[in-house]
Short mmCIF file of C-alpha atoms and ligand atoms in Angstrom, two decimals:
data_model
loop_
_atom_site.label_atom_id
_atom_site.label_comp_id
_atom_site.label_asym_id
_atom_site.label_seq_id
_atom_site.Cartn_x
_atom_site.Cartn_y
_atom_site.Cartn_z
CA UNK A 1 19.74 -25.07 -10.89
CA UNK A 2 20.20 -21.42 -11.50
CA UNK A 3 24.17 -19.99 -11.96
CA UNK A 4 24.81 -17.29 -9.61
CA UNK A 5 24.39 -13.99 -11.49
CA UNK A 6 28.07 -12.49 -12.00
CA UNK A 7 26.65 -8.69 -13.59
CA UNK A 8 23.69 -7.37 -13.54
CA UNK A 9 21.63 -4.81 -14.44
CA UNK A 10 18.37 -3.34 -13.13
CA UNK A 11 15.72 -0.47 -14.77
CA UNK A 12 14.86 2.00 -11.96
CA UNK A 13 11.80 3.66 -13.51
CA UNK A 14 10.11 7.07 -12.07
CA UNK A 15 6.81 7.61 -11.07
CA UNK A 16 4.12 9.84 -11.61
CA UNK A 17 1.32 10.10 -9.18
CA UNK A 18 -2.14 10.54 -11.15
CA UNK A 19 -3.96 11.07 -8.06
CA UNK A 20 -3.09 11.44 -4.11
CA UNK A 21 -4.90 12.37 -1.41
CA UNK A 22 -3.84 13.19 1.47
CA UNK A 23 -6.51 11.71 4.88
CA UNK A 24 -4.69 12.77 8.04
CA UNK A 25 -1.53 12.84 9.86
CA UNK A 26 -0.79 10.23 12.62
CA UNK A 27 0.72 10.76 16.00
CA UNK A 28 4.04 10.38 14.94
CA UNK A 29 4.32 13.13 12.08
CA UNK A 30 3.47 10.54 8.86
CA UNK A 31 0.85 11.77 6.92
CA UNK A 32 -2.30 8.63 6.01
CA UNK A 33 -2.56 8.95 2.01
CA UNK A 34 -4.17 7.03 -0.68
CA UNK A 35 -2.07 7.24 -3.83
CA UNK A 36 -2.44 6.01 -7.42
CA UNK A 37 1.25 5.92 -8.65
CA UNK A 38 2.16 4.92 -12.15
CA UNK A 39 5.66 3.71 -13.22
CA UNK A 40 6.91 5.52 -16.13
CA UNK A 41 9.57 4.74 -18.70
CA UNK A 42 11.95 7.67 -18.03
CA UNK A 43 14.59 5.90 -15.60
CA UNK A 44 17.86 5.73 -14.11
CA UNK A 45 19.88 2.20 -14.41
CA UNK A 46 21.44 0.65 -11.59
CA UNK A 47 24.35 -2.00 -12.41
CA UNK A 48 25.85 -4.40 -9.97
CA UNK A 49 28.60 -7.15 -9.60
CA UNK A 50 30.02 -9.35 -6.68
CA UNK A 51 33.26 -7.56 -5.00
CA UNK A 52 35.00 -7.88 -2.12
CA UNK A 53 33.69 -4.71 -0.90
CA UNK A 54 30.95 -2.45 -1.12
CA UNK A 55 30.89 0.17 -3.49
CA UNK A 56 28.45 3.01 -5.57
CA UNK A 57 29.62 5.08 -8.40
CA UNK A 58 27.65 7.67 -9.62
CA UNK A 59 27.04 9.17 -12.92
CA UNK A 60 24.52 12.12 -13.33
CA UNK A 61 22.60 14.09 -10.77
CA UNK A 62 22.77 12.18 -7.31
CA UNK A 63 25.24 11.80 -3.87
CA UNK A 64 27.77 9.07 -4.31
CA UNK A 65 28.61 8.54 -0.59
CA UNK A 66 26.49 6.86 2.67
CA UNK A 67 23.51 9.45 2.27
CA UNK A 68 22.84 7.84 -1.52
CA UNK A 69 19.72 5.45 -0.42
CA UNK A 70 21.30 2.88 -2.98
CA UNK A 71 24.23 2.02 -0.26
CA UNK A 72 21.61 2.22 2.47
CA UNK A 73 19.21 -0.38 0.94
CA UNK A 74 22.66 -2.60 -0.06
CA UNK A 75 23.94 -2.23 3.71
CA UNK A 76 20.40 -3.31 5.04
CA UNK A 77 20.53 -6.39 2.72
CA UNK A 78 24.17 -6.90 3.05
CA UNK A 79 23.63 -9.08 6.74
CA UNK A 80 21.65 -11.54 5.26
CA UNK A 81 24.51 -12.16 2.23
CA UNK A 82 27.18 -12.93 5.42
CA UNK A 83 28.80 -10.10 4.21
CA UNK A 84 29.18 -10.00 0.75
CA UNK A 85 29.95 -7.17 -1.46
CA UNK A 86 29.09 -5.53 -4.52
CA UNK A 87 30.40 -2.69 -6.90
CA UNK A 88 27.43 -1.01 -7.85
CA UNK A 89 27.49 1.90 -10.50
CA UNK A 90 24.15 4.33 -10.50
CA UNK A 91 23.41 5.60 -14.29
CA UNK A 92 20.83 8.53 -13.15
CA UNK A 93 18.63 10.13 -15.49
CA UNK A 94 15.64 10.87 -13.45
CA UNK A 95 15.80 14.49 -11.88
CA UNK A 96 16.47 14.42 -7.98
CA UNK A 97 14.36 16.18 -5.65
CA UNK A 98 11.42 16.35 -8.38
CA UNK A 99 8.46 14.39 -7.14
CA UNK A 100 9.73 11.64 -9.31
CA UNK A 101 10.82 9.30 -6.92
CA UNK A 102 13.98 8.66 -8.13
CA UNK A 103 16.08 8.09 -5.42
CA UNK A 104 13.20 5.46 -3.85
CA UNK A 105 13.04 3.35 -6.93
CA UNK A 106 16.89 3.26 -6.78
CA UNK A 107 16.76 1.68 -3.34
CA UNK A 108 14.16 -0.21 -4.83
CA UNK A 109 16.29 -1.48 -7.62
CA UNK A 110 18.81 -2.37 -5.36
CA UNK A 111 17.15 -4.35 -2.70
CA UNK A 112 15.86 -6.70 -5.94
CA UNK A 113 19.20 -6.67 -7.42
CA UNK A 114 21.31 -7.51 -4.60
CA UNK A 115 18.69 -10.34 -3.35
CA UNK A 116 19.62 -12.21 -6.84
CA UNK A 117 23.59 -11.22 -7.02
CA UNK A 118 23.93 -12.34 -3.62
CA UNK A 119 21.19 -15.19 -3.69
CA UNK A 120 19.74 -13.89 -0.84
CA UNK A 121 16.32 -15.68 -1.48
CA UNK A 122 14.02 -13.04 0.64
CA UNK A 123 10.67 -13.04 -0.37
CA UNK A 124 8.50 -10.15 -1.30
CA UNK A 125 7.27 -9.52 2.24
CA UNK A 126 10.72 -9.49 3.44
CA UNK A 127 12.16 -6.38 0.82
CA UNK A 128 9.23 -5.13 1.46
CA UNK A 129 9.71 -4.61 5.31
CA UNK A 130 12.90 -3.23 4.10
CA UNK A 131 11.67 -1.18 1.69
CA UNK A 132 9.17 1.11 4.04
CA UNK A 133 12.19 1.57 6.67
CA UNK A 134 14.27 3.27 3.39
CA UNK A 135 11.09 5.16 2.84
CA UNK A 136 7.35 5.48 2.11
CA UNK A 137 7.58 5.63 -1.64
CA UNK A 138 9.90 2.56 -1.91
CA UNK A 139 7.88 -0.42 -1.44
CA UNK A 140 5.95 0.82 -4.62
CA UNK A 141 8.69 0.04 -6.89
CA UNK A 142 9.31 -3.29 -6.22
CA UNK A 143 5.78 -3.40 -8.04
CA UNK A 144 6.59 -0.56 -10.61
CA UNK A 145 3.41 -0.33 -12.95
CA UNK A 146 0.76 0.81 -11.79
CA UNK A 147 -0.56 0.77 -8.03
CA UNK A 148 -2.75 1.70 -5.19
CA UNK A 149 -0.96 3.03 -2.16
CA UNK A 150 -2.49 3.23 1.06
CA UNK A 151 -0.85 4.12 4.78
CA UNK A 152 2.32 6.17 4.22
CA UNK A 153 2.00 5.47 0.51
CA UNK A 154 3.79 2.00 1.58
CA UNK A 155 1.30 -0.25 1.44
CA UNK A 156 0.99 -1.66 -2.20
CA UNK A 157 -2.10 -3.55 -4.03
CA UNK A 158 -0.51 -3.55 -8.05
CA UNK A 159 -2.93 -2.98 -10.67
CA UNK A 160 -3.61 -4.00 -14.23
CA UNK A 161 -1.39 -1.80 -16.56
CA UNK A 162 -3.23 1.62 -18.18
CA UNK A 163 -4.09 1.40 -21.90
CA UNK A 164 -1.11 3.02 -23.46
CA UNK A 165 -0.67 6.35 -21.94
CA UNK A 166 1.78 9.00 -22.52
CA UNK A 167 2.87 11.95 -20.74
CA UNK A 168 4.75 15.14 -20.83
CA UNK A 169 6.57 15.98 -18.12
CA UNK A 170 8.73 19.60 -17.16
CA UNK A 171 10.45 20.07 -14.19
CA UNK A 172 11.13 23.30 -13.40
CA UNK A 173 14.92 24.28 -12.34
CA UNK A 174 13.01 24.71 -8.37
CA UNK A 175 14.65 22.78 -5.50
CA UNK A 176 14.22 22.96 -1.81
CA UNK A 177 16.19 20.65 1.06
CA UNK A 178 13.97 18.48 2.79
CA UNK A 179 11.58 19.05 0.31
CA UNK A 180 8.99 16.43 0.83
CA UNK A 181 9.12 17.05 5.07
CA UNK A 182 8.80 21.12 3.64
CA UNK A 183 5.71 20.09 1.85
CA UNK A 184 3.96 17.63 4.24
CA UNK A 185 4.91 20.51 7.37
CA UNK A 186 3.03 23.20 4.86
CA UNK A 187 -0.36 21.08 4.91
CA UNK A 188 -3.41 22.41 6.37
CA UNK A 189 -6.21 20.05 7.78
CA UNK A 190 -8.73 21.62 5.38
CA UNK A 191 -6.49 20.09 2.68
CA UNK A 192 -7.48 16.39 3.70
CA UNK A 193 -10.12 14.52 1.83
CA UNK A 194 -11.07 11.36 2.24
CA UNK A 195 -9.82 8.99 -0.66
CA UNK A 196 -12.92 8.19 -1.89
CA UNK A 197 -11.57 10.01 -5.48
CA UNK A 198 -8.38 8.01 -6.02
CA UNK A 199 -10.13 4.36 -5.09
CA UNK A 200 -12.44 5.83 -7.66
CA UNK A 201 -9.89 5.76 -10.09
CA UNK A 202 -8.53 2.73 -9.18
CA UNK A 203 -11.78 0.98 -9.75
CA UNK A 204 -11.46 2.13 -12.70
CA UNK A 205 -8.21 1.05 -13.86
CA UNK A 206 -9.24 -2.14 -12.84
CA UNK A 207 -11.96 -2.42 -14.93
CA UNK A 208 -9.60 -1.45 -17.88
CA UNK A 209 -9.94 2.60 -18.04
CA UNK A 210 -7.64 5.19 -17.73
CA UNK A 211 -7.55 7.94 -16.17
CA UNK A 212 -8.04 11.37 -18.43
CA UNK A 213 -6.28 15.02 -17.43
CA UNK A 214 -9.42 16.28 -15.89
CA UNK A 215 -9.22 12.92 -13.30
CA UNK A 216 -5.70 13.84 -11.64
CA UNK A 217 -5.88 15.23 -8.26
CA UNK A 218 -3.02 15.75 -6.41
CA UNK A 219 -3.67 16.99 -2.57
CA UNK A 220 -0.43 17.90 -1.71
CA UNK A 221 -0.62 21.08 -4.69
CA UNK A 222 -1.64 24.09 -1.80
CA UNK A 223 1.68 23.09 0.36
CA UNK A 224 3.70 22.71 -2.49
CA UNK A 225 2.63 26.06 -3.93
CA UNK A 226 3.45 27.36 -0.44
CA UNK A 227 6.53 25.71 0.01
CA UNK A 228 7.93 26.62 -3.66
CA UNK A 229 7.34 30.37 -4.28
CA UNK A 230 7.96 30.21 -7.76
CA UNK A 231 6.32 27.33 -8.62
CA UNK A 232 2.90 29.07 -8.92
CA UNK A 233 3.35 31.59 -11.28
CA UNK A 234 5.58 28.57 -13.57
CA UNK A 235 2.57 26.61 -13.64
CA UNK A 236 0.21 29.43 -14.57
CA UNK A 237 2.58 30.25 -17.63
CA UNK A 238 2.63 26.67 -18.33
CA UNK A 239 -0.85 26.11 -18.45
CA UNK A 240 -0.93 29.44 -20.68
CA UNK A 241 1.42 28.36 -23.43
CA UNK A 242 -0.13 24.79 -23.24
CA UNK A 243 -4.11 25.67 -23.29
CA UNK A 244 -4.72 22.89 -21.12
CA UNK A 245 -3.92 21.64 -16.96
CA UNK A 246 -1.03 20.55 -15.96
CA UNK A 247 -0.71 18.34 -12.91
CA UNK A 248 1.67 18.32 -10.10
CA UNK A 249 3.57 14.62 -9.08
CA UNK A 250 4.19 13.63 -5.16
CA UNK A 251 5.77 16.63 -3.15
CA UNK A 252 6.59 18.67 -7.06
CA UNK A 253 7.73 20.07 -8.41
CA UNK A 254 7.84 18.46 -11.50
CA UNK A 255 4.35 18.75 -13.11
CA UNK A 256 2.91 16.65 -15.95
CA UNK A 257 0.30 16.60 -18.94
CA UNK A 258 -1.39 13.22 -20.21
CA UNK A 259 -1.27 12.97 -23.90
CA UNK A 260 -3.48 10.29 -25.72
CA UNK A 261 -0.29 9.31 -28.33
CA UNK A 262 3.02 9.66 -28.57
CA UNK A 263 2.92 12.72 -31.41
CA UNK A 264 0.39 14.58 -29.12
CA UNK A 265 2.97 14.04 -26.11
CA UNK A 266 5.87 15.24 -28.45
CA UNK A 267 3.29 18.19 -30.13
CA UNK A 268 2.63 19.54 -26.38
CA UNK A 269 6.45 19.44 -25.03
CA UNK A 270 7.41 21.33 -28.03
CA UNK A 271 4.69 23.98 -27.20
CA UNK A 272 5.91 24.70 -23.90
CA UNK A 273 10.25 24.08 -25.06
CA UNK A 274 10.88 28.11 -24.38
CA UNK A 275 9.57 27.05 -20.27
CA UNK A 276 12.52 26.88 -18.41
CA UNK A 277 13.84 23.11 -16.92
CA UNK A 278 13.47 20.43 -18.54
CA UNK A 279 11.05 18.12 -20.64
CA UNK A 280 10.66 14.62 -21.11
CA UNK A 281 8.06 12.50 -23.12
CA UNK A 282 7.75 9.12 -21.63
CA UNK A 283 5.04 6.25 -21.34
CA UNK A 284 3.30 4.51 -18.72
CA UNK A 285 5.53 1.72 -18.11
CA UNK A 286 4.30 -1.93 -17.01
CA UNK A 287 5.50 -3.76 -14.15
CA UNK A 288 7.80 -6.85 -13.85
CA UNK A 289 10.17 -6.59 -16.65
CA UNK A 290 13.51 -5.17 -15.07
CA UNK A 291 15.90 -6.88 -15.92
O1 C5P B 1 9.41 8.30 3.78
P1 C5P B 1 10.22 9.46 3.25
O2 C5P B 1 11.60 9.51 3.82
O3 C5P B 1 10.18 9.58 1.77
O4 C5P B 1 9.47 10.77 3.78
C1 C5P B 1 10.08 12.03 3.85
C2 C5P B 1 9.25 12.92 4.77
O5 C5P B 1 7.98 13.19 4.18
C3 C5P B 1 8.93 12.30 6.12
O6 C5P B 1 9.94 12.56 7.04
C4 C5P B 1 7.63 12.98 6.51
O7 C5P B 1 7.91 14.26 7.06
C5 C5P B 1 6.96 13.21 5.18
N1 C5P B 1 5.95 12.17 4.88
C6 C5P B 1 4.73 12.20 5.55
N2 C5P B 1 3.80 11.24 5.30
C7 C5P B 1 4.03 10.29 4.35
C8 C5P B 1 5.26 10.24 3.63
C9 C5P B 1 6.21 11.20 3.93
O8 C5P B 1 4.50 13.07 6.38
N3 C5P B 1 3.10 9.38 4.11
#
């Protein structure tokens, strides 16, 4: 028999998407896309430990109160626990508001951690019904990896991890309230395709390939160029200083380069150091492992 767990800590990784297309918008205001997200190993850590109450501290770049999703993924689990409680603390490295989809694999995070503190015994269905009510991107990282995501970008099938990939990734010091419902509103029908690129891709992946720079396709890059003035003219001086593409992740706008090693990644974020925001130089990460 297993001992309850008494602390416990969970990875909350960030995501890139290396290609997403958006296919249509549905009646009521959610957009149909097909999404190839990849789990990364920049990420925030989420500790938590049986209390009377239920608690979230936060350290780094995120709300601590009842808007953090965190709270609102522990208060949808916390029925099943006959009221149990937790004090959680939220180590947050990932940037908010970036494309990154921080706060989602935080909720994430804590729907698996909480099921196990708590003993809740739901089954992967079950978080992830709970998941898509926190929001579209969350179901994906109770997979982390590498996935295909279909509907709202909630509907999961996990795929084989990428050869080892690295990327560079700069987010520039842009943000926006409501950004992703900014973006999506900024959309224009002429933008939709019709998937048939990204389940490309991920007929590749599962063969074993990988995805090169010129392969990324991100839809949503005319509304986010809209919505973010500045993000334009960024990009053009980062593709300048770099010589080479840059892509754009989710809603932006934090954009990203693949590099085929680690030195190449580190060689091409020093190129572009004088941009301003910030860099990081992080891997493709795998899925499972989170504990
Ligand atoms: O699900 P989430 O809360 O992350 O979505 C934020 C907003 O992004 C939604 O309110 C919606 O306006 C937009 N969205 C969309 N279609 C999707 C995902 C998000 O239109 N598939």
């Amino acid at each position: 028999m297993r001992h309850p767990a008494t602390r416990l800590t969970v990875r909350a990784p960030a995501k890139l998407n290396l290609s997403l297309e958006v296919l249509g918008r549905h009646a009521d205001g959610y957009h149909e896309l097909c999404t190839l997200f990849q789990a990364v190993d920049l990420s925030d850590e989420l500790h938590a430990e049986p209390a009377v109450d239920l608690t979230l501290t936060v350290e780094g770049d995120a709300p601590p109160g009842e808007e953090n999703l965190v709270l609102r993924a522990a208060h949808m689990l916390a029925p099943h626990a006959g009221g149990r409680g937790a004090r959680m603390h939220l180590r947050k490295r990932i940037p908010s508001g970036a494309g990154l989809g921080g706060g989602s694999s935080d909720a994430a995070a804590a729907l698996l951690a909480l099921n196990r503190l708590w003993e809740v015994g739901l089954g992967r269905p079950q978080l992830a019904a709970m998941a898509r009510a926190l929001g579209a991107d969350v179901p994906f990282f109770l997979h982390s990896g590498a996935a295909l995501g279909t509907g709202r970008g909630d509907v999961i099938e996990p795929l084989p991890d990428l050869p080892a990939r690295w990327f560079v990734v700069s987010v520039p010091p842009f943000s926006l309230p409501e950004k992703t419902a900014r973006v999506f509103r900024e959309l224009r029908a002429e933008e939709y395709t019709d998937g048939a690129r990204t389940l490309r891709l991920a007929t590749m992946v599962r063969g074993g390939g990988s995805p090169e720079q010129g392969d990324l396709y991100n839809g949503l890059r005319g509304a986010t160029l809209r919505a973010f003035a500045d993000l334009g003219p960024y990009l053009a001086a980062l593709e300048r200083v770099a010589g080479q593409e840059w892509a754009l992740s989710g809603a932006g706008p934090a954009c990203y380069a693949l590099a085929a090693s680690r030195e190449e990644a580190e060689d091409l974020a020093l190129c572009v150091k004088s941009m301003p925001g910030v860099r990081y130089v992080t891997s493709a990460a795998s899925g499972g492992a989170r504990w």
